[in-house]
Coordinates of C-alpha atoms in Angstrom, one line a residue:
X5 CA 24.9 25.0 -7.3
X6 CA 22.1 25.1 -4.5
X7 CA 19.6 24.0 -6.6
X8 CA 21.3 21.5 -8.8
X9 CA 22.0 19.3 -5.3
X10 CA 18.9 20.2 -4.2
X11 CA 17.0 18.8 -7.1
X12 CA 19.9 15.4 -6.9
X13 CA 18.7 15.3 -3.3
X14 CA 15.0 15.4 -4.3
X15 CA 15.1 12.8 -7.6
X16 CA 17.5 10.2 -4.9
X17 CA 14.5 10.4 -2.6
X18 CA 12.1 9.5 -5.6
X19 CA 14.8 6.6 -6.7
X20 CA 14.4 5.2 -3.2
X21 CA 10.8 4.9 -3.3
X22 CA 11.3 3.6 -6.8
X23 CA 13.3 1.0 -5.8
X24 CA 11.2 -0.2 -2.0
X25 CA 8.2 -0.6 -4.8
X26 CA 9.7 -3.0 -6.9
X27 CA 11.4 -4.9 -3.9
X28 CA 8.1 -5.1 -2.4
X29 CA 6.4 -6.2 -5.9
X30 CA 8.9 -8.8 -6.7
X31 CA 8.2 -10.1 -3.2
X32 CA 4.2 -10.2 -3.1
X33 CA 3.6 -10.2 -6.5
X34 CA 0.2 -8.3 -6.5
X35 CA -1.2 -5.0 -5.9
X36 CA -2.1 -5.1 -2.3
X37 CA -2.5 -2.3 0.5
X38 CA 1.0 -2.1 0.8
X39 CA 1.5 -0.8 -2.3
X40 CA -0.9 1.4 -3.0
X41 CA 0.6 3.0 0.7
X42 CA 4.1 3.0 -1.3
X43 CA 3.3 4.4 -4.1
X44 CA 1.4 7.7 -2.6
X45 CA 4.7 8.1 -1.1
X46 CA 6.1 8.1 -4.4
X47 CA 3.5 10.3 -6.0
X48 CA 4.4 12.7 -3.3
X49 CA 7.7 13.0 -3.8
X50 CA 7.3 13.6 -7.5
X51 CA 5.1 16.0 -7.3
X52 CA 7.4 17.6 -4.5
X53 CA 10.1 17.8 -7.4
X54 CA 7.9 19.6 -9.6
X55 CA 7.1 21.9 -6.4
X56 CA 10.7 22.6 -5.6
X57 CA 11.5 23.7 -9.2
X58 CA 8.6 26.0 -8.8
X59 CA 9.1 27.5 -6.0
X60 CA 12.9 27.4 -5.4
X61 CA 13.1 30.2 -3.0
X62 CA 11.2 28.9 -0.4
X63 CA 12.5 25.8 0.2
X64 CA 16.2 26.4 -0.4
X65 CA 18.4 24.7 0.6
X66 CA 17.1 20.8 0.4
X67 CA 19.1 17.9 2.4
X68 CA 18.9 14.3 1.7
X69 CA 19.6 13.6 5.6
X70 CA 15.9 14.8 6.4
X71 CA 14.6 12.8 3.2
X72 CA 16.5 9.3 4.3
X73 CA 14.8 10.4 8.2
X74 CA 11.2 10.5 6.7
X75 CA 11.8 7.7 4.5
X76 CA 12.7 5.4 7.6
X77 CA 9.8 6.7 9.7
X78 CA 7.4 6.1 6.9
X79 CA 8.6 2.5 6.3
X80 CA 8.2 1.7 9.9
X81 CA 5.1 3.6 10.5
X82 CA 3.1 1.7 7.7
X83 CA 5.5 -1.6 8.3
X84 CA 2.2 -3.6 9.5
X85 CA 0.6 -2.5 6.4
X86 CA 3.2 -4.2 4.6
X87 CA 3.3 -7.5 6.3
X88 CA -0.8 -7.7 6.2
X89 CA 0.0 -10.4 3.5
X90 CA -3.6 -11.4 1.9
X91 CA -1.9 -14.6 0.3
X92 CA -1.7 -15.9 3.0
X93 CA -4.7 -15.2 4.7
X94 CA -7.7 -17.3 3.2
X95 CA -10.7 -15.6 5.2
X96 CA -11.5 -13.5 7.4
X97 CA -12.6 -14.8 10.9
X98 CA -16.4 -14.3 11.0
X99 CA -17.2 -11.5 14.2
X100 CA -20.7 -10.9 16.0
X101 CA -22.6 -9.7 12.7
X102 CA -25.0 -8.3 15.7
X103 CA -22.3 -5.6 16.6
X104 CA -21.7 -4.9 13.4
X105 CA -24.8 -3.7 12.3
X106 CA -25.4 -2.2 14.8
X107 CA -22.7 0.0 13.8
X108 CA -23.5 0.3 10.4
X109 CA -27.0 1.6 11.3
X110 CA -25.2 4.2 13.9
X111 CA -23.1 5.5 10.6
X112 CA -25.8 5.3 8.1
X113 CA -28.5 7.3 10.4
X114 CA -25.9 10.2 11.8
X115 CA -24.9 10.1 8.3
X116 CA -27.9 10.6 6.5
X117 CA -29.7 12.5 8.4
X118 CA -27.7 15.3 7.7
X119 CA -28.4 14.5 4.1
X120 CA -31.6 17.6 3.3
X121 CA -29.0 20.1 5.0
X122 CA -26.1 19.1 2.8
X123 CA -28.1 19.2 -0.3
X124 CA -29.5 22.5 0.2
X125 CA -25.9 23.8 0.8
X126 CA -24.9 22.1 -1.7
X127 CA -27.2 23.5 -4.4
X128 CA -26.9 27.2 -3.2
X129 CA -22.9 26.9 -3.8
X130 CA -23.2 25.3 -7.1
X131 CA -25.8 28.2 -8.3
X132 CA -23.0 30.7 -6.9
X133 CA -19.8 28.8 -8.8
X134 CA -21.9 29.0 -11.6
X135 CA -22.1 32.3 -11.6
X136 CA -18.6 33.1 -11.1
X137 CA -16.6 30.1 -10.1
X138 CA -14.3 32.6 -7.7
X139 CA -17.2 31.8 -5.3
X140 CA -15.4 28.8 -4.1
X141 CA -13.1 31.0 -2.6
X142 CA -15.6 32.8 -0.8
X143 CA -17.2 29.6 0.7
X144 CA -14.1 28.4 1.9
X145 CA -13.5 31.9 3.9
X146 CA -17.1 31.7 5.0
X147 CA -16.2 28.6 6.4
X148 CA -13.1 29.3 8.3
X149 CA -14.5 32.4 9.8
X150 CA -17.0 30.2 11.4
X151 CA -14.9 27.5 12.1
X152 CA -13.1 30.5 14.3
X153 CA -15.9 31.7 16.2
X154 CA -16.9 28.0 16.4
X155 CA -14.3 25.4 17.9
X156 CA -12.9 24.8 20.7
X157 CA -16.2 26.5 22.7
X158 CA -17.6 23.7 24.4
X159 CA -20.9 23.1 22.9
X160 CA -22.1 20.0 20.9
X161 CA -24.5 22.0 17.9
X162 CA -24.5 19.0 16.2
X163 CA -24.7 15.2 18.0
X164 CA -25.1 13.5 14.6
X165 CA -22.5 15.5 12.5
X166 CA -19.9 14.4 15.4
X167 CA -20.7 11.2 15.7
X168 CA -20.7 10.6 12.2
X169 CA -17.3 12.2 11.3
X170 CA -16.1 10.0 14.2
X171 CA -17.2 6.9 11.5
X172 CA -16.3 8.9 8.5
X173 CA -12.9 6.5 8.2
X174 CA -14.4 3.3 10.0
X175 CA -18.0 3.6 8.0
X176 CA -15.7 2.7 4.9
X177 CA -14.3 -0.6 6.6
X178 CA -17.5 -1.4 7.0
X179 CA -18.2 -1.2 3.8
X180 CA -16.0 -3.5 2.2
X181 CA -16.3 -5.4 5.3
X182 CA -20.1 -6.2 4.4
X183 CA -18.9 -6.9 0.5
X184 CA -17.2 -9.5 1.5
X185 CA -20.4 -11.6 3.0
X186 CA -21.9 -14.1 0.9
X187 CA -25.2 -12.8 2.4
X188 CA -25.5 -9.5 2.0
X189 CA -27.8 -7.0 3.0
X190 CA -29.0 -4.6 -0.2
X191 CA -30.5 -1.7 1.8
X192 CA -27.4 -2.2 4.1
X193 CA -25.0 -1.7 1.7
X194 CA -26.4 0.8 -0.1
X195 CA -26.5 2.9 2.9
X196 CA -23.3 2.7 3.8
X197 CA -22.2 3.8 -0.1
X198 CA -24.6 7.2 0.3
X199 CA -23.5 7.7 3.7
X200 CA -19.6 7.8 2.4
X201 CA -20.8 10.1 -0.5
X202 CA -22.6 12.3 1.5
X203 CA -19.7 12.7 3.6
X204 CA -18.0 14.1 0.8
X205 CA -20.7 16.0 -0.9
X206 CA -21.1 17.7 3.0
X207 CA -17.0 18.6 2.4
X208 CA -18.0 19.8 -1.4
X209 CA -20.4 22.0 -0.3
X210 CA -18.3 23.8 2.3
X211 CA -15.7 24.3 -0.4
X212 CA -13.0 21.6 1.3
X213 CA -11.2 19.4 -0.7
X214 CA -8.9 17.8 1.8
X215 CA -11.6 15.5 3.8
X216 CA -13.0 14.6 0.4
X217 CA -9.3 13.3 -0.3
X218 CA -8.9 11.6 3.0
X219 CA -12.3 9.4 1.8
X220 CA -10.8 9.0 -1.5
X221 CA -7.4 7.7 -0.1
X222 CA -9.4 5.5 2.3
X223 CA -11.7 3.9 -0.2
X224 CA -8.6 2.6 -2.4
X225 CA -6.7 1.9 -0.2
X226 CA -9.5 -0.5 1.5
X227 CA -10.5 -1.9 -1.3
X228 CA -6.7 -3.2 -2.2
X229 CA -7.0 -4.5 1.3
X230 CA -10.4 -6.6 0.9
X231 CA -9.9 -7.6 -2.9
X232 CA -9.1 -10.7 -2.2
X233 CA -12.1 -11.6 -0.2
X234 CA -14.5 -9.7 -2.7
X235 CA -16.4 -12.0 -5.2
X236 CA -15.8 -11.6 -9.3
X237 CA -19.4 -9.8 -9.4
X238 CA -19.1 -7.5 -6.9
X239 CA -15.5 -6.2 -8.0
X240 CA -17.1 -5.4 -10.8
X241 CA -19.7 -3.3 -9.8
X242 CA -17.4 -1.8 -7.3
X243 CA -14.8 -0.6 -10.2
X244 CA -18.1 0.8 -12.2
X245 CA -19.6 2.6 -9.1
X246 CA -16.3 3.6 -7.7
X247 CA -14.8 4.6 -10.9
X248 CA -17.9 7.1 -11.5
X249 CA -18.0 8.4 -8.1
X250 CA -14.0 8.8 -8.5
X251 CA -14.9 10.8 -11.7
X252 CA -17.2 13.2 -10.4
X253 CA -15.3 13.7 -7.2
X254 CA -12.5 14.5 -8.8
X255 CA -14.5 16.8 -11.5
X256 CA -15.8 18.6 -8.3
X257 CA -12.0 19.5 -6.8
X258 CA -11.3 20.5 -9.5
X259 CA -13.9 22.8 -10.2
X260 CA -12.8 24.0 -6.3
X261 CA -9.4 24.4 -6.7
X262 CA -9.7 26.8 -10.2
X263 CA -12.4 28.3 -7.7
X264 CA -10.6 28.5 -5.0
X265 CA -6.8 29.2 -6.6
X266 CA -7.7 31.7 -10.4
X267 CA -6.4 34.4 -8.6
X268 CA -3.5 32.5 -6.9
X269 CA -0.4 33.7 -8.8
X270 CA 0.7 31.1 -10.0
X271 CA -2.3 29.4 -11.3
X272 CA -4.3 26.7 -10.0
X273 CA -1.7 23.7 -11.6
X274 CA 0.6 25.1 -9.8
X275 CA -1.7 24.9 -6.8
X276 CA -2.1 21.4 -7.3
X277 CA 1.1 19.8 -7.0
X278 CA 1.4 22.2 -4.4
X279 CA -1.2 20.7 -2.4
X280 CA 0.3 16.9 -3.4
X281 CA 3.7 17.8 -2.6
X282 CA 4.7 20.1 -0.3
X283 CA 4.8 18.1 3.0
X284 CA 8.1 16.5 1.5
X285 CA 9.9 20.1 1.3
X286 CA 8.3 21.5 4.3
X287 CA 9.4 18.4 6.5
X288 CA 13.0 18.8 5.3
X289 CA 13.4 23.0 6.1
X290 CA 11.5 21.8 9.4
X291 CA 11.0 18.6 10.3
X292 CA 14.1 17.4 12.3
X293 CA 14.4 21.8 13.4
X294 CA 10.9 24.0 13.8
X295 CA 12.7 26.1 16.7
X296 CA 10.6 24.3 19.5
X297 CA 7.7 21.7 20.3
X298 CA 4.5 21.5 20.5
X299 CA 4.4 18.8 23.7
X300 CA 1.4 16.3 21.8
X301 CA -0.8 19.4 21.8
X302 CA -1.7 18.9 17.7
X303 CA -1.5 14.7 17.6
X304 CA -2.9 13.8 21.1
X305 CA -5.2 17.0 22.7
X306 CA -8.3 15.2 23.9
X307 CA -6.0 12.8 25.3
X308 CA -4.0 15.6 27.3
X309 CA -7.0 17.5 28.1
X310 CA -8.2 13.9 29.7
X311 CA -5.5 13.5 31.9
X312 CA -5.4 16.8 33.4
X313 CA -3.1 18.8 31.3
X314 CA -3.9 22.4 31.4
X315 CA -3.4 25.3 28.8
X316 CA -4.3 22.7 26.1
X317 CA -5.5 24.6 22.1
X318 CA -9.0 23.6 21.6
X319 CA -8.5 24.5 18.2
X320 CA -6.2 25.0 15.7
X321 CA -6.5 28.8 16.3
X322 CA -5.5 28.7 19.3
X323 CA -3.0 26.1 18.7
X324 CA -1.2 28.7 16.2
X325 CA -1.9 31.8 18.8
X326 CA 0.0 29.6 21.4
X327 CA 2.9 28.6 19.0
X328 CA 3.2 31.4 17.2
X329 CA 6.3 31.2 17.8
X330 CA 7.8 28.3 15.7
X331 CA 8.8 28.1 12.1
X332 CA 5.7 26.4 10.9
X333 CA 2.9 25.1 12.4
X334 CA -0.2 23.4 11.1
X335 CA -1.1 25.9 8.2
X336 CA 1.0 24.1 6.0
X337 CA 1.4 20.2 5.1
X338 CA 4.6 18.5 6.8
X339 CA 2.8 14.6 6.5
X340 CA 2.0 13.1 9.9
X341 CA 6.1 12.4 10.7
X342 CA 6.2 15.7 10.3
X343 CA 3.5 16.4 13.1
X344 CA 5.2 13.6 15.4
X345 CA 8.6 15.5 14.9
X346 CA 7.2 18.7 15.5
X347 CA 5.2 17.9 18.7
X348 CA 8.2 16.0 20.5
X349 CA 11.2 16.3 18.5
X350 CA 13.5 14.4 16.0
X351 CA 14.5 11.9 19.2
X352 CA 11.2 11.3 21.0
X353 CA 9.0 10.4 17.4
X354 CA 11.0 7.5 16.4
X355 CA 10.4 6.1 19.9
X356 CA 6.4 6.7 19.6
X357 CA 6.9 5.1 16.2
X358 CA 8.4 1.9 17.7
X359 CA 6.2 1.3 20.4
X360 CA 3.1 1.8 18.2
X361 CA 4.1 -0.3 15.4
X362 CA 5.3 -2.9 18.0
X363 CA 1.8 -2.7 19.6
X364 CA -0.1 -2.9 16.4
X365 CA 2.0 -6.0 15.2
X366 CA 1.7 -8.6 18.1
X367 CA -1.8 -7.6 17.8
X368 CA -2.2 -8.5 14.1
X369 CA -0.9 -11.6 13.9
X370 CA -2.4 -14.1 11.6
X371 CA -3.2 -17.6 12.6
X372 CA -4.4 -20.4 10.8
X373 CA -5.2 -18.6 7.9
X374 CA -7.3 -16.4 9.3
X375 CA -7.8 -12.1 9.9
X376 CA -9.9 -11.3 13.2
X377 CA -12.2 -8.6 12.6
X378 CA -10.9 -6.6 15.2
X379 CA -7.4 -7.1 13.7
X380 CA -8.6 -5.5 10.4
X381 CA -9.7 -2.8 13.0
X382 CA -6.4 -1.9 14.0
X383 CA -4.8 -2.3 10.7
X384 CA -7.2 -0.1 9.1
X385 CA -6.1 2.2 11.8
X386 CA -2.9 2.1 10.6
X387 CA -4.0 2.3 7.0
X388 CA -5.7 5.8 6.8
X389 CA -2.7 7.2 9.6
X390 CA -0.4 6.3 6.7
X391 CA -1.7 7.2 3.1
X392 CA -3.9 10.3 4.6
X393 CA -1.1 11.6 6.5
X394 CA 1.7 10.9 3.9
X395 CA 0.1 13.0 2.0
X396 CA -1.3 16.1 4.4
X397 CA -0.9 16.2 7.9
X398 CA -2.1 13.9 11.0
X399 CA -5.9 13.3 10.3
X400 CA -6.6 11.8 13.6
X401 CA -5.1 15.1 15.4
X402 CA -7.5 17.7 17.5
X403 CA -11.2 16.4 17.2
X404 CA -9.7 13.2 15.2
X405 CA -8.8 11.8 18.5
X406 CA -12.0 10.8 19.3
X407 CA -12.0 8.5 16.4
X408 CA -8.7 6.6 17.7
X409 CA -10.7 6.5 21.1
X410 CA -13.7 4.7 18.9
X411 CA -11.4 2.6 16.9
X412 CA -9.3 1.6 20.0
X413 CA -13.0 0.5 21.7
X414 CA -14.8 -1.2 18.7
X415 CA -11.4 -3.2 18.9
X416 CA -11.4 -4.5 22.3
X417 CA -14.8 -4.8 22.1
X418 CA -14.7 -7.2 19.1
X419 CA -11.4 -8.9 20.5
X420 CA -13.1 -9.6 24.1
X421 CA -16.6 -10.6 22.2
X422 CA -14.3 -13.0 19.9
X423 CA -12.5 -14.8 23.1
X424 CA -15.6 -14.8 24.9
X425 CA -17.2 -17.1 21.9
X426 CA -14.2 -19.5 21.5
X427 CA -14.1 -20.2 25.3
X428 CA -17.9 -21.0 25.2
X429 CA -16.9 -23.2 22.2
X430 CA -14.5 -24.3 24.0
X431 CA -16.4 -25.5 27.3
X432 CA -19.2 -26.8 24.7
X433 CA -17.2 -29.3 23.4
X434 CA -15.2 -30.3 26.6
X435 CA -19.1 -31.0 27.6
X436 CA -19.8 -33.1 24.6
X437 CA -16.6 -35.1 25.3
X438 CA -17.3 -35.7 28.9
X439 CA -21.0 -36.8 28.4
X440 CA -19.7 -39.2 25.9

């Protein structure tokens, strides 16, 4: 009987997803940002039914009350996704092309630079899967082991790795963002494409599949989001090279996850919807209950540690040593509601929720036809917080902070650099009027 309204509870969460898509079709009547956000939520949840089935034990028993909670912070959460409405929008205001490349050439020479080290890692795991494929495993260990002795001891080993994962979301709105010009840059361009694929052949060749998703969620989801502004030619060549990339990537997780998972009991399919679909089911055992907070220690540490908070995890290590306590921490996937509601409760998240999503609208708002730069900033913010974390966990938590603190400055930056133009516009032509 459990597991008959269990599964009921699990296919009326899918029906509800079902349903917000086709509302939200009817109503825009092309495939947009907002969609492709949806329906990763939807993907989720199926796979979280195949999950359940699988692994009934575990998750017994399953409530729809926590479903219709995540549901509700989801929609408001990505809300300003879903009211960027490109129909209405017919360019995008032009910002200081001067800032911009400068950081495009920050991200493509951090990036790149790195590129002789990730290739020789690269090649030594591939000669090791290819003589027995289990080897994946072993890379991943390797990995974590010195992630352990590593983080959270104070020293920068690595200036251009850090400041390059800091772009590794933003480097892909700059992509699109420069695809959109009439006047492009070639060498630009192309930079910016190897730098986002050596970002996830560096992942690949530590054996992680989850920051090579993250890219992979980023570039389609961006893509739905500058479609519009992209020429006939160069949506062209962007499905051709992004559909082969997308191929290979996906031909290399796999490869990983039979690597990583042979020996897994169950197989690695079973790993795989797994992976896709157990933040759902964990978020309903432990979401709205976990047997105490975490006090912003996984979503905001930097910004803790910043204003004088003591006893803060510099890791996740320690982070786990500190709440060992709890049900569940970070070792398993609970979406990023799940790591609001589990850093300052069932009451407090929908409150952060609010304030954030009001903040991010009365910033966004379009005028004249026409996106600010540093409003597609914010909104791409938004964007990756939403179909990364729906499907994992917060990916701007721990070290991810410091790419809110980057986003948050190239925003004002571009916002203060954008007033300050129109109000010299402004005087000029108050001077042209009074001399005539």
């Amino acid at each position: 009987m459990v597991q008959i309204i269990s599964n009921i509870n699990i296919v009326a969460y899918i029906l509800i997803w079902i349903v917000t898509i086709i509302v939200y079709q009817k109503k825009k009547k092309q495939i947009d940002a907002g969609t492709i956000c949806m329906v990763s939520f939807f993907c989720y949840a199926v796979a979280s039914l195949f999950l359940y089935n699988d692994n009934k034990d575990d998750f017994n028993p399953v409530h729809f009350f926590p479903f219709l909670y995540l549901y509700l912070m989801l929609m408001l959460a990505s809300y300003p996704i879903l009211k960027y409405d490109t129909l209405k929008i017919r360019k995008i205001q032009t910002p200081n092309l001067l800032f911009v490349k400068m950081l495009v050439l920050i991200f493509i020479m951090t990036t790149l630079v790195r590129l002789p080290d990730i290739l020789m890692r690269f090649s030594e795991g591939l000669k090791l899967m290819m003589i027995d494929i289990a080897a994946a495993g072993d890379i991943y260990n390797e990995t974590m082991a010195d992630s352990n002795a590593t983080l959270g001891d104070g020293t920068v080993s690595n200036l251009s790795a850090i400041i390059s994962n800091c772009f590794s979301n933003l480097g892909i709105l700059l992509l699109f963002y420069y695809l959109t010009l009439n006047k492009q840059n070639k060498f630009l361009v192309l930079g910016l494409l190897l730098s986002c694929i050596t970002l996830m052949l560096g992942n690949i060749a530590i054996s992680q599949r989850g920051p090579v998703v993250d890219i992979l969620l980023n570039l389609v989801i961006t893509y739905y989001a500058f479609r519009k502004f992209l020429s006939d030619k160069v949506k062209l060549s962007v499905k051709w090279i992004g559909g082969s990339v997308l191929i290979l990537v996906l031909v290399a997780i796999l490869a990983l996850t039979i690597g990583r998972f042979q020996n897994w009991g169950k197989g690695p399919l079973a790993s795989v919807y797994g992976y896709i679909g157990q933040q759902n089911l964990y978020f309903n055992k432990y979401g709205l209950d976990n047997g105490g907070i975490r006090y912003g220690d996984r979503t905001f540490p930097l910004f803790k540690q910043l204003l004088g908070f003591e006893n803060v995890p510099k890791s996740f290590w320690e982070r786990r040593e500190k709440y060992h306590n709890l049900k569940i921490n970070d070792e398993k996937f609970i979406s990023f509601v799940g790591d609001f509601t589990l850093d300052f409760g069932p009451y407090i998240a929908p409150i952060i929720f609010v304030l954030l999503t009001l903040f991010v609208l009365r910033r966004t708002k379009i005028r004249n036809g026409e996106v600010a730069f540093h409003q597609l900033i914010l909104l791409h913010l938004v964007m990756c917080i939403c179909v990364q974390g729906g499907l994992k966990l917060y990916s701007f938590a721990d070290t991810g902070n410091l790419q809110i603190i980057l986003y948050l400055v190239l925003y004002y930056i571009f916002r203060f650099d954008r007033d300050y133009r129109l109000l010299q516009s402004r005087k000029m032509t108050l001077g042209t009027i009074s001399q005539i």
